[in-house]
């Protein structure tokens, strides 16, 4: 392979070279073909990247991170209609991710989506089963920790409106939800 195609080739560090080449080339490919993908195809690409976080190889995690980062940075608008599905899939897969970095990438995706589509993310998280398990609690905690003050105000308004619309919930149902949000 010619050196020009490898971008930042350093012969003394072959492992870093591979990760760098993967990152640069995947970024170029997604930016090149992204405008031609439908919102459904973009969602499938994001979910496939998140699925590869199950693997323990660093190259898989770097690749998944790169793909999710490029999609969220450049094509988040194409994900709007599928936000509940994405959040649900992340909830389902969170238990099978054993690497800390992989879990962080998934939770960052939730937070990034919430920054643009708080109502959809909040509604999807409220569909998680009660009482909350560890994975739903992790998602709520990440959502509140990675959000700005403005996003937290929006989140609280959404939750208060949900309580006004559905006041039939008992105190036992509200307390597990309030702990991560207020904690």
GROMACS .gro file of N, CA and C in nm:
model
  549
    1UNK      N    1   0.085  -0.118   0.000
    1UNK     CA    2   0.000   0.000   0.000
    1UNK      C    3   0.089   0.124   0.000
    2UNK      N    4   0.067   0.218  -0.090
    2UNK     CA    5   0.151   0.338  -0.094
    2UNK      C    6   0.138   0.421   0.033
    3UNK      N    7   0.245   0.489   0.065
    3UNK     CA    8   0.247   0.570   0.186
    3UNK      C    9   0.143   0.680   0.186
    4UNK      N   10   0.112   0.736   0.070
    4UNK     CA   11   0.015   0.844   0.063
    4UNK      C   12  -0.122   0.801   0.115
    5UNK      N   13  -0.156   0.674   0.096
    5UNK     CA   14  -0.286   0.625   0.139
    5UNK      C   15  -0.291   0.596   0.288
    6UNK      N   16  -0.176   0.584   0.352
    6UNK     CA   17  -0.174   0.555   0.495
    6UNK      C   18  -0.178   0.680   0.581
    7UNK      N   19  -0.175   0.796   0.520
    7UNK     CA   20  -0.182   0.924   0.589
    7UNK      C   21  -0.068   0.944   0.688
    8UNK      N   22  -0.081   0.898   0.812
    8UNK     CA   23   0.015   0.927   0.919
    8UNK      C   24   0.100   0.805   0.953
    9UNK      N   25   0.164   0.746   0.861
    9UNK     CA   26   0.236   0.621   0.886
    9UNK      C   27   0.364   0.647   0.966
   10UNK      N   28   0.381   0.571   1.074
   10UNK     CA   29   0.502   0.578   1.157
   10UNK      C   30   0.553   0.435   1.171
   11UNK      N   31   0.665   0.399   1.105
   11UNK     CA   32   0.712   0.261   1.105
   11UNK      C   33   0.752   0.209   1.243
   12UNK      N   34   0.772   0.295   1.339
   12UNK     CA   35   0.812   0.248   1.473
   12UNK      C   36   0.694   0.209   1.559
   13UNK      N   37   0.573   0.239   1.516
   13UNK     CA   38   0.454   0.209   1.596
   13UNK      C   39   0.345   0.144   1.510
   14UNK      N   40   0.358   0.016   1.479
   14UNK     CA   41   0.262  -0.047   1.389
   14UNK      C   42   0.120  -0.054   1.443
   15UNK      N   43   0.101  -0.075   1.574
   15UNK     CA   44  -0.035  -0.084   1.629
   15UNK      C   45  -0.106   0.050   1.620
   16UNK      N   46  -0.036   0.157   1.650
   16UNK     CA   47  -0.098   0.289   1.639
   16UNK      C   48  -0.126   0.323   1.494
   17UNK      N   49  -0.041   0.275   1.404
   17UNK     CA   50  -0.064   0.299   1.261
   17UNK      C   51  -0.195   0.238   1.216
   18UNK      N   52  -0.220   0.115   1.256
   18UNK     CA   53  -0.343   0.045   1.215
   18UNK      C   54  -0.465   0.120   1.266
   19UNK      N   55  -0.464   0.157   1.394
   19UNK     CA   56  -0.577   0.230   1.451
   19UNK      C   57  -0.597   0.363   1.381
   20UNK      N   58  -0.490   0.433   1.351
   20UNK     CA   59  -0.498   0.564   1.286
   20UNK      C   60  -0.551   0.549   1.143
   21UNK      N   61  -0.502   0.450   1.071
   21UNK     CA   62  -0.547   0.428   0.933
   21UNK      C   63  -0.695   0.390   0.932
   22UNK      N   64  -0.736   0.303   1.024
   22UNK     CA   65  -0.877   0.265   1.033
   22UNK      C   66  -0.962   0.388   1.058
   23UNK      N   67  -0.921   0.468   1.155
   23UNK     CA   68  -0.998   0.587   1.192
   23UNK      C   69  -1.010   0.684   1.076
   24UNK      N   70  -0.900   0.715   1.011
   24UNK     CA   71  -0.901   0.811   0.900
   24UNK      C   72  -0.982   0.758   0.784
   25UNK      N   73  -0.963   0.632   0.747
   25UNK     CA   74  -1.031   0.577   0.630
   25UNK      C   75  -1.181   0.560   0.654
   26UNK      N   76  -1.220   0.514   0.772
   26UNK     CA   77  -1.363   0.499   0.801
   26UNK      C   78  -1.431   0.635   0.801
   27UNK      N   79  -1.365   0.733   0.859
   27UNK     CA   80  -1.421   0.868   0.860
   27UNK      C   81  -1.445   0.917   0.718
   28UNK      N   82  -1.347   0.896   0.631
   28UNK     CA   83  -1.360   0.939   0.491
   28UNK      C   84  -1.475   0.866   0.421
   29UNK      N   85  -1.485   0.735   0.443
   29UNK     CA   86  -1.590   0.656   0.378
   29UNK      C   87  -1.728   0.701   0.423
   30UNK      N   88  -1.746   0.719   0.553
   30UNK     CA   89  -1.878   0.759   0.603
   30UNK      C   90  -1.914   0.898   0.554
   31UNK      N   91  -1.818   0.989   0.555
   31UNK     CA   92  -1.847   1.124   0.506
   31UNK      C   93  -1.877   1.124   0.356
   32UNK      N   94  -1.814   1.033   0.283
   32UNK     CA   95  -1.837   1.025   0.139
   32UNK      C   96  -1.975   0.968   0.106
   33UNK      N   97  -2.014   0.861   0.176
   33UNK     CA   98  -2.139   0.793   0.143
   33UNK      C   99  -2.256   0.834   0.231
   34UNK      N  100  -2.230   0.900   0.342
   34UNK     CA  101  -2.335   0.940   0.435
   34UNK      C  102  -2.451   1.016   0.374
   35UNK      N  103  -2.424   1.113   0.287
   35UNK     CA  104  -2.536   1.188   0.229
   35UNK      C  105  -2.631   1.102   0.145
   36UNK      N  106  -2.584   0.987   0.099
   36UNK     CA  107  -2.666   0.902   0.014
   36UNK      C  108  -2.743   0.796   0.093
   37UNK      N  109  -2.714   0.782   0.222
   37UNK     CA  110  -2.783   0.683   0.304
   37UNK      C  111  -2.915   0.739   0.355
   38UNK      N  112  -3.015   0.654   0.360
   38UNK     CA  113  -3.143   0.695   0.418
   38UNK      C  114  -3.130   0.698   0.569
   39UNK      N  115  -3.231   0.753   0.635
   39UNK     CA  116  -3.226   0.757   0.781
   39UNK      C  117  -3.226   0.615   0.839
   40UNK      N  118  -3.295   0.523   0.775
   40UNK     CA  119  -3.298   0.385   0.821
   40UNK      C  120  -3.160   0.320   0.807
   41UNK      N  121  -3.095   0.343   0.694
   41UNK     CA  122  -2.961   0.288   0.672
   41UNK      C  123  -2.859   0.348   0.769
   42UNK      N  124  -2.872   0.477   0.797
   42UNK     CA  125  -2.782   0.541   0.892
   42UNK      C  126  -2.802   0.484   1.032
   43UNK      N  127  -2.927   0.458   1.067
   43UNK     CA  128  -2.957   0.396   1.197
   43UNK      C  129  -2.897   0.257   1.205
   44UNK      N  130  -2.911   0.180   1.098
   44UNK     CA  131  -2.854   0.045   1.095
   44UNK      C  132  -2.702   0.049   1.106
   45UNK      N  133  -2.640   0.145   1.042
   45UNK     CA  134  -2.494   0.159   1.052
   45UNK      C  135  -2.454   0.191   1.196
   46UNK      N  136  -2.526   0.282   1.260
   46UNK     CA  137  -2.496   0.315   1.400
   46UNK      C  138  -2.516   0.194   1.491
   47UNK      N  139  -2.626   0.123   1.473
   47UNK     CA  140  -2.653   0.006   1.558
   47UNK      C  141  -2.552  -0.106   1.534
   48UNK      N  142  -2.508  -0.121   1.411
   48UNK     CA  143  -2.405  -0.221   1.381
   48UNK      C  144  -2.274  -0.184   1.448
   49UNK      N  145  -2.239  -0.057   1.444
   49UNK     CA  146  -2.116  -0.012   1.512
   49UNK      C  147  -2.126  -0.037   1.661
   50UNK      N  148  -2.242  -0.011   1.719
   50UNK     CA  149  -2.260  -0.035   1.862
   50UNK      C  150  -2.256  -0.185   1.895
   51UNK      N  151  -2.303  -0.266   1.803
   51UNK     CA  152  -2.301  -0.411   1.823
   51UNK      C  153  -2.157  -0.463   1.834
   52UNK      N  154  -2.066  -0.403   1.760
   52UNK     CA  155  -1.926  -0.447   1.763
   52UNK      C  156  -1.854  -0.407   1.891
   53UNK      N  157  -1.919  -0.331   1.977
   53UNK     CA  158  -1.857  -0.299   2.106
   53UNK      C  159  -1.854  -0.420   2.199
   54UNK      N  160  -1.925  -0.526   2.163
   54UNK     CA  161  -1.919  -0.650   2.242
   54UNK      C  162  -1.781  -0.714   2.237
   55UNK      N  163  -1.711  -0.692   2.127
   55UNK     CA  164  -1.579  -0.752   2.111
   55UNK      C  165  -1.480  -0.684   2.204
   56UNK      N  166  -1.376  -0.757   2.239
   56UNK     CA  167  -1.277  -0.703   2.333
   56UNK      C  168  -1.154  -0.647   2.264
   57UNK      N  169  -1.146  -0.662   2.133
   57UNK     CA  170  -1.029  -0.609   2.062
   57UNK      C  171  -1.035  -0.457   2.056
   58UNK      N  172  -0.922  -0.395   2.080
   58UNK     CA  173  -0.913  -0.250   2.077
   58UNK      C  174  -0.948  -0.196   1.939
   59UNK      N  175  -0.907  -0.265   1.833
   59UNK     CA  176  -0.937  -0.216   1.698
   59UNK      C  177  -1.088  -0.210   1.674
   60UNK      N  178  -1.164  -0.306   1.727
   60UNK     CA  179  -1.310  -0.304   1.712
   60UNK      C  180  -1.371  -0.188   1.788
   61UNK      N  181  -1.320  -0.162   1.908
   61UNK     CA  182  -1.371  -0.052   1.988
   61UNK      C  183  -1.339   0.082   1.922
   62UNK      N  184  -1.216   0.096   1.870
   62UNK     CA  185  -1.177   0.219   1.801
   62UNK      C  186  -1.264   0.240   1.677
   63UNK      N  187  -1.286   0.134   1.603
   63UNK     CA  188  -1.369   0.144   1.483
   63UNK      C  189  -1.512   0.184   1.519
   64UNK      N  190  -1.568   0.120   1.621
   64UNK     CA  191  -1.704   0.153   1.664
   64UNK      C  192  -1.713   0.298   1.710
   65UNK      N  193  -1.614   0.340   1.788
   65UNK     CA  194  -1.612   0.479   1.835
   65UNK      C  195  -1.607   0.575   1.716
   66UNK      N  196  -1.521   0.546   1.621
   66UNK     CA  197  -1.506   0.634   1.505
   66UNK      C  198  -1.636   0.645   1.427
   67UNK      N  199  -1.699   0.532   1.402
   67UNK     CA  200  -1.825   0.532   1.326
   67UNK      C  201  -1.933   0.610   1.401
   68UNK      N  202  -1.949   0.581   1.531
   68UNK     CA  203  -2.053   0.652   1.607
   68UNK      C  204  -2.024   0.802   1.614
   69UNK      N  205  -1.898   0.836   1.631
   69UNK     CA  206  -1.861   0.978   1.640
   69UNK      C  207  -1.892   1.052   1.510
   70UNK      N  208  -1.856   0.993   1.397
   70UNK     CA  209  -1.881   1.057   1.268
   70UNK      C  210  -2.031   1.069   1.242
   71UNK      N  211  -2.106   0.964   1.272
   71UNK     CA  212  -2.251   0.969   1.250
   71UNK      C  213  -2.315   1.076   1.338
   72UNK      N  214  -2.280   1.078   1.466
   72UNK     CA  215  -2.343   1.175   1.556
   72UNK      C  216  -2.299   1.318   1.526
   73UNK      N  217  -2.179   1.334   1.477
   73UNK     CA  218  -2.128   1.468   1.446
   73UNK      C  219  -2.187   1.523   1.317
   74UNK      N  220  -2.203   1.437   1.217
   74UNK     CA  221  -2.243   1.484   1.084
   74UNK      C  222  -2.385   1.448   1.041
   75UNK      N  223  -2.440   1.340   1.095
   75UNK     CA  224  -2.568   1.290   1.043
   75UNK      C  225  -2.671   1.263   1.152
   76UNK      N  226  -2.659   1.330   1.265
   76UNK     CA  227  -2.754   1.308   1.375
   76UNK      C  228  -2.897   1.339   1.331
   77UNK      N  229  -2.913   1.436   1.244
   77UNK     CA  230  -3.046   1.474   1.196
   77UNK      C  231  -3.118   1.359   1.125
   78UNK      N  232  -3.042   1.266   1.070
   78UNK     CA  233  -3.103   1.152   1.002
   78UNK      C  234  -3.154   1.046   1.100
   79UNK      N  235  -3.117   1.057   1.226
   79UNK     CA  236  -3.154   0.957   1.326
   79UNK      C  237  -3.281   0.994   1.402
   80UNK      N  238  -3.336   1.111   1.379
   80UNK     CA  239  -3.445   1.164   1.461
   80UNK      C  240  -3.562   1.067   1.476
   81UNK      N  241  -3.609   1.011   1.367
   81UNK     CA  242  -3.727   0.923   1.373
   81UNK      C  243  -3.698   0.790   1.442
   82UNK      N  244  -3.573   0.749   1.446
   82UNK     CA  245  -3.537   0.620   1.503
   82UNK      C  246  -3.478   0.631   1.644
   83UNK      N  247  -3.483   0.747   1.707
   83UNK     CA  248  -3.423   0.764   1.840
   83UNK      C  249  -3.477   0.663   1.941
   84UNK      N  250  -3.610   0.641   1.952
   84UNK     CA  251  -3.657   0.542   2.049
   84UNK      C  252  -3.602   0.401   2.023
   85UNK      N  253  -3.594   0.363   1.897
   85UNK     CA  254  -3.538   0.232   1.863
   85UNK      C  255  -3.391   0.223   1.902
   86UNK      N  256  -3.315   0.328   1.876
   86UNK     CA  257  -3.172   0.329   1.910
   86UNK      C  258  -3.154   0.317   2.061
   87UNK      N  259  -3.230   0.395   2.137
   87UNK     CA  260  -3.219   0.390   2.283
   87UNK      C  261  -3.257   0.252   2.335
   88UNK      N  262  -3.362   0.194   2.278
   88UNK     CA  263  -3.404   0.059   2.319
   88UNK      C  264  -3.295  -0.045   2.289
   89UNK      N  265  -3.234  -0.037   2.171
   89UNK     CA  266  -3.127  -0.132   2.136
   89UNK      C  267  -3.006  -0.114   2.228
   90UNK      N  268  -2.974   0.010   2.261
   90UNK     CA  269  -2.862   0.035   2.353
   90UNK      C  270  -2.894  -0.026   2.489
   91UNK      N  271  -3.016  -0.009   2.535
   91UNK     CA  272  -3.058  -0.069   2.662
   91UNK      C  273  -3.043  -0.221   2.658
   92UNK      N  274  -3.085  -0.282   2.548
   92UNK     CA  275  -3.075  -0.428   2.535
   92UNK      C  276  -2.931  -0.476   2.530
   93UNK      N  277  -2.842  -0.401   2.467
   93UNK     CA  278  -2.704  -0.445   2.447
   93UNK      C  279  -2.611  -0.407   2.561
   94UNK      N  280  -2.650  -0.315   2.646
   94UNK     CA  281  -2.561  -0.264   2.749
   94UNK      C  282  -2.509  -0.374   2.840
   95UNK      N  283  -2.590  -0.474   2.867
   95UNK     CA  284  -2.549  -0.584   2.953
   95UNK      C  285  -2.444  -0.675   2.892
   96UNK      N  286  -2.433  -0.675   2.761
   96UNK     CA  287  -2.337  -0.764   2.695
   96UNK      C  288  -2.204  -0.695   2.666
   97UNK      N  289  -2.191  -0.569   2.702
   97UNK     CA  290  -2.067  -0.494   2.681
   97UNK      C  291  -1.986  -0.502   2.810
   98UNK      N  292  -1.871  -0.566   2.803
   98UNK     CA  293  -1.791  -0.586   2.924
   98UNK      C  294  -1.675  -0.490   2.936
   99UNK      N  295  -1.636  -0.427   2.827
   99UNK     CA  296  -1.528  -0.330   2.830
   99UNK      C  297  -1.583  -0.194   2.876
  100UNK      N  298  -1.511  -0.129   2.966
  100UNK     CA  299  -1.553   0.001   3.017
  100UNK      C  300  -1.566   0.103   2.903
  101UNK      N  301  -1.469   0.102   2.811
  101UNK     CA  302  -1.472   0.197   2.700
  101UNK      C  303  -1.596   0.177   2.613
  102UNK      N  304  -1.632   0.054   2.591
  102UNK     CA  305  -1.751   0.024   2.511
  102UNK      C  306  -1.878   0.075   2.576
  103UNK      N  307  -1.889   0.055   2.707
  103UNK     CA  308  -2.006   0.105   2.779
  103UNK      C  309  -2.012   0.258   2.773
  104UNK      N  310  -1.896   0.321   2.786
  104UNK     CA  311  -1.891   0.467   2.781
  104UNK      C  312  -1.934   0.519   2.644
  105UNK      N  313  -1.893   0.450   2.539
  105UNK     CA  314  -1.934   0.491   2.403
  105UNK      C  315  -2.085   0.483   2.389
  106UNK      N  316  -2.144   0.374   2.437
  106UNK     CA  317  -2.290   0.359   2.428
  106UNK      C  318  -2.362   0.468   2.506
  107UNK      N  319  -2.315   0.496   2.627
  107UNK     CA  320  -2.380   0.598   2.709
  107UNK      C  321  -2.361   0.737   2.650
  108UNK      N  322  -2.249   0.758   2.584
  108UNK     CA  323  -2.225   0.886   2.517
  108UNK      C  324  -2.321   0.904   2.399
  109UNK      N  325  -2.352   0.795   2.330
  109UNK     CA  326  -2.449   0.802   2.220
  109UNK      C  327  -2.585   0.846   2.274
  110UNK      N  328  -2.627   0.788   2.387
  110UNK     CA  329  -2.755   0.826   2.448
  110UNK      C  330  -2.754   0.975   2.483
  111UNK      N  331  -2.647   1.020   2.546
  111UNK     CA  332  -2.638   1.161   2.586
  111UNK      C  333  -2.635   1.255   2.466
  112UNK      N  334  -2.565   1.215   2.362
  112UNK     CA  335  -2.558   1.298   2.242
  112UNK      C  336  -2.694   1.308   2.175
  113UNK      N  337  -2.764   1.197   2.167
  113UNK     CA  338  -2.899   1.200   2.110
  113UNK      C  339  -2.992   1.285   2.197
  114UNK      N  340  -2.976   1.275   2.328
  114UNK     CA  341  -3.061   1.351   2.419
  114UNK      C  342  -3.039   1.501   2.405
  115UNK      N  343  -2.918   1.540   2.374
  115UNK     CA  344  -2.890   1.682   2.357
  115UNK      C  345  -2.976   1.742   2.245
  116UNK      N  346  -3.001   1.665   2.141
  116UNK     CA  347  -3.083   1.713   2.030
  116UNK      C  348  -3.229   1.670   2.039
  117UNK      N  349  -3.253   1.552   2.097
  117UNK     CA  350  -3.388   1.494   2.098
  117UNK      C  351  -3.423   1.446   2.238
  118UNK      N  352  -3.425   1.537   2.334
  118UNK     CA  353  -3.447   1.501   2.474
  118UNK      C  354  -3.581   1.432   2.495
  119UNK      N  355  -3.687   1.481   2.434
  119UNK     CA  356  -3.820   1.422   2.455
  119UNK      C  357  -3.823   1.277   2.409
  120UNK      N  358  -3.765   1.249   2.294
  120UNK     CA  359  -3.766   1.113   2.241
  120UNK      C  360  -3.682   1.019   2.328
  121UNK      N  361  -3.565   1.065   2.370
  121UNK     CA  362  -3.478   0.981   2.455
  121UNK      C  363  -3.546   0.956   2.589
  122UNK      N  364  -3.603   1.060   2.647
  122UNK     CA  365  -3.670   1.047   2.776
  122UNK      C  366  -3.788   0.949   2.766
  123UNK      N  367  -3.868   0.962   2.662
  123UNK     CA  368  -3.981   0.870   2.643
  123UNK      C  369  -3.934   0.727   2.627
  124UNK      N  370  -3.826   0.708   2.553
  124UNK     CA  371  -3.772   0.573   2.534
  124UNK      C  372  -3.720   0.516   2.666
  125UNK      N  373  -3.653   0.599   2.746
  125UNK     CA  374  -3.602   0.551   2.875
  125UNK      C  375  -3.715   0.521   2.972
  126UNK      N  376  -3.824   0.596   2.963
  126UNK     CA  377  -3.938   0.569   3.050
  126UNK      C  378  -4.007   0.437   3.015
  127UNK      N  379  -3.982   0.386   2.896
  127UNK     CA  380  -4.039   0.256   2.857
  127UNK      C  381  -3.959   0.138   2.911
  128UNK      N  382  -3.843   0.166   2.969
  128UNK     CA  383  -3.765   0.058   3.031
  128UNK      C  384  -3.845   0.001   3.147
  129UNK      N  385  -3.830  -0.128   3.175
  129UNK     CA  386  -3.914  -0.190   3.278
  129UNK      C  387  -3.888  -0.133   3.418
  130UNK      N  388  -3.995  -0.130   3.497
  130UNK     CA  389  -3.985  -0.092   3.639
  130UNK      C  390  -4.001  -0.217   3.722
  131UNK      N  391  -3.937  -0.236   3.831
  131UNK     CA  392  -3.834  -0.146   3.884
  131UNK      C  393  -3.712  -0.148   3.793
  132UNK      N  394  -3.641  -0.036   3.793
  132UNK     CA  395  -3.527  -0.019   3.704
  132UNK      C  396  -3.416  -0.117   3.735
  133UNK      N  397  -3.357  -0.171   3.630
  133UNK     CA  398  -3.238  -0.254   3.649
  133UNK      C  399  -3.113  -0.165   3.637
  134UNK      N  400  -2.999  -0.227   3.652
  134UNK     CA  401  -2.872  -0.154   3.652
  134UNK      C  402  -2.848  -0.079   3.521
  135UNK      N  403  -2.890  -0.136   3.410
  135UNK     CA  404  -2.862  -0.076   3.280
  135UNK      C  405  -2.947   0.049   3.256
  136UNK      N  406  -3.073   0.044   3.293
  136UNK     CA  407  -3.157   0.163   3.281
  136UNK      C  408  -3.106   0.273   3.375
  137UNK      N  409  -3.066   0.235   3.495
  137UNK     CA  410  -3.011   0.334   3.589
  137UNK      C  411  -2.883   0.396   3.534
  138UNK      N  412  -2.798   0.314   3.472
  138UNK     CA  413  -2.675   0.367   3.410
  138UNK      C  414  -2.708   0.468   3.301
  139UNK      N  415  -2.812   0.438   3.222
  139UNK     CA  416  -2.849   0.529   3.114
  139UNK      C  417  -2.903   0.661   3.169
  140UNK      N  418  -2.987   0.654   3.275
  140UNK     CA  419  -3.037   0.777   3.336
  140UNK      C  420  -2.923   0.857   3.398
  141UNK      N  421  -2.833   0.790   3.467
  141UNK     CA  422  -2.720   0.860   3.530
  141UNK      C  423  -2.632   0.927   3.425
  142UNK      N  424  -2.603   0.856   3.318
  142UNK     CA  425  -2.521   0.915   3.211
  142UNK      C  426  -2.592   1.034   3.148
  143UNK      N  427  -2.722   1.020   3.131
  143UNK     CA  428  -2.799   1.128   3.072
  143UNK      C  429  -2.791   1.254   3.158
  144UNK      N  430  -2.800   1.239   3.288
  144UNK     CA  431  -2.797   1.357   3.375
  144UNK      C  432  -2.656   1.410   3.395
  145UNK      N  433  -2.557   1.322   3.400
  145UNK     CA  434  -2.420   1.368   3.423
  145UNK      C  435  -2.360   1.437   3.301
  146UNK      N  436  -2.397   1.393   3.182
  146UNK     CA  437  -2.338   1.447   3.060
  146UNK      C  438  -2.420   1.561   3.000
  147UNK      N  439  -2.529   1.598   3.065
  147UNK     CA  440  -2.616   1.703   3.011
  147UNK      C  441  -2.579   1.839   3.069
  148UNK      N  442  -2.607   1.940   2.990
  148UNK     CA  443  -2.587   2.078   3.037
  148UNK      C  444  -2.702   2.115   3.130
  149UNK      N  445  -2.689   2.227   3.197
  149UNK     CA  446  -2.797   2.273   3.285
  149UNK      C  447  -2.926   2.295   3.207
  150UNK      N  448  -2.914   2.350   3.088
  150UNK     CA  449  -3.032   2.371   3.005
  150UNK      C  450  -3.099   2.238   2.971
  151UNK      N  451  -3.019   2.138   2.933
  151UNK     CA  452  -3.075   2.006   2.901
  151UNK      C  453  -3.142   1.943   3.022
  152UNK      N  454  -3.086   1.966   3.142
  152UNK     CA  455  -3.147   1.913   3.264
  152UNK      C  456  -3.282   1.979   3.292
  153UNK      N  457  -3.292   2.108   3.265
  153UNK     CA  458  -3.420   2.177   3.282
  153UNK      C  459  -3.523   2.119   3.184
  154UNK      N  460  -3.481   2.098   3.061
  154UNK     CA  461  -3.570   2.037   2.962
  154UNK      C  462  -3.612   1.898   3.008
  155UNK      N  463  -3.517   1.819   3.058
  155UNK     CA  464  -3.548   1.684   3.107
  155UNK      C  465  -3.649   1.688   3.221
  156UNK      N  466  -3.627   1.777   3.317
  156UNK     CA  467  -3.719   1.786   3.431
  156UNK      C  468  -3.858   1.830   3.384
  157UNK      N  469  -3.866   1.922   3.290
  157UNK     CA  470  -3.997   1.963   3.237
  157UNK      C  471  -4.068   1.847   3.169
  158UNK      N  472  -3.994   1.768   3.095
  158UNK     CA  473  -4.054   1.652   3.027
  158UNK      C  474  -4.105   1.553   3.130
  159UNK      N  475  -4.024   1.525   3.232
  159UNK     CA  476  -4.066   1.430   3.336
  159UNK      C  477  -4.187   1.481   3.413
  160UNK      N  478  -4.189   1.609   3.445
  160UNK     CA  479  -4.304   1.666   3.516
  160UNK      C  480  -4.431   1.660   3.430
  161UNK      N  481  -4.418   1.685   3.301
  161UNK     CA  482  -4.534   1.675   3.212
  161UNK      C  483  -4.584   1.531   3.204
  162UNK      N  484  -4.491   1.436   3.201
  162UNK     CA  485  -4.530   1.294   3.198
  162UNK      C  486  -4.606   1.258   3.325
  163UNK      N  487  -4.562   1.311   3.439
  163UNK     CA  488  -4.631   1.283   3.565
  163UNK      C  489  -4.770   1.347   3.567
  164UNK      N  490  -4.785   1.463   3.506
  164UNK     CA  491  -4.916   1.527   3.500
  164UNK      C  492  -5.011   1.450   3.409
  165UNK      N  493  -4.959   1.398   3.300
  165UNK     CA  494  -5.041   1.323   3.205
  165UNK      C  495  -5.077   1.186   3.262
  166UNK      N  496  -4.984   1.121   3.330
  166UNK     CA  497  -5.005   0.987   3.387
  166UNK      C  498  -4.990   0.991   3.539
  167UNK      N  499  -5.084   1.051   3.611
  167UNK     CA  500  -5.067   1.063   3.755
  167UNK      C  501  -5.096   0.935   3.833
  168UNK      N  502  -5.131   0.827   3.766
  168UNK     CA  503  -5.170   0.704   3.835
  168UNK      C  504  -5.053   0.622   3.886
  169UNK      N  505  -4.932   0.668   3.868
  169UNK     CA  506  -4.817   0.593   3.916
  169UNK      C  507  -4.807   0.606   4.067
  170UNK      N  508  -4.756   0.502   4.130
  170UNK     CA  509  -4.742   0.504   4.275
  170UNK      C  510  -4.606   0.558   4.314
  171UNK      N  511  -4.590   0.584   4.443
  171UNK     CA  512  -4.463   0.637   4.492
  171UNK      C  513  -4.349   0.538   4.467
  172UNK      N  514  -4.378   0.410   4.473
  172UNK     CA  515  -4.275   0.308   4.449
  172UNK      C  516  -4.222   0.312   4.306
  173UNK      N  517  -4.304   0.358   4.212
  173UNK     CA  518  -4.260   0.369   4.074
  173UNK      C  519  -4.179   0.496   4.049
  174UNK      N  520  -4.206   0.602   4.123
  174UNK     CA  521  -4.141   0.730   4.101
  174UNK      C  522  -4.004   0.737   4.166
  175UNK      N  523  -3.989   0.681   4.284
  175UNK     CA  524  -3.862   0.694   4.358
  175UNK      C  525  -3.743   0.638   4.280
  176UNK      N  526  -3.750   0.517   4.220
  176UNK     CA  527  -3.632   0.471   4.145
  176UNK      C  528  -3.597   0.561   4.027
  177UNK      N  529  -3.696   0.626   3.968
  177UNK     CA  530  -3.670   0.717   3.857
  177UNK      C  531  -3.608   0.847   3.905
  178UNK      N  532  -3.650   0.894   4.020
  178UNK     CA  533  -3.602   1.023   4.071
  178UNK      C  534  -3.460   1.016   4.124
  179UNK      N  535  -3.417   0.902   4.173
  179UNK     CA  536  -3.283   0.891   4.233
  179UNK      C  537  -3.173   0.927   4.134
  180UNK      N  538  -3.167   0.866   4.013
  180UNK     CA  539  -3.059   0.905   3.922
  180UNK      C  540  -3.071   1.048   3.872
  181UNK      N  541  -3.193   1.097   3.854
  181UNK     CA  542  -3.212   1.231   3.801
  181UNK      C  543  -3.171   1.336   3.903
  182UNK      N  544  -3.206   1.315   4.028
  182UNK     CA  545  -3.176   1.413   4.132
  182UNK      C  546  -3.042   1.389   4.199
  183UNK      N  547  -2.989   1.267   4.185
  183UNK     CA  548  -2.863   1.230   4.252
  183UNK      C  549  -2.748   1.293   4.188
   0.00000   0.00000   0.00000
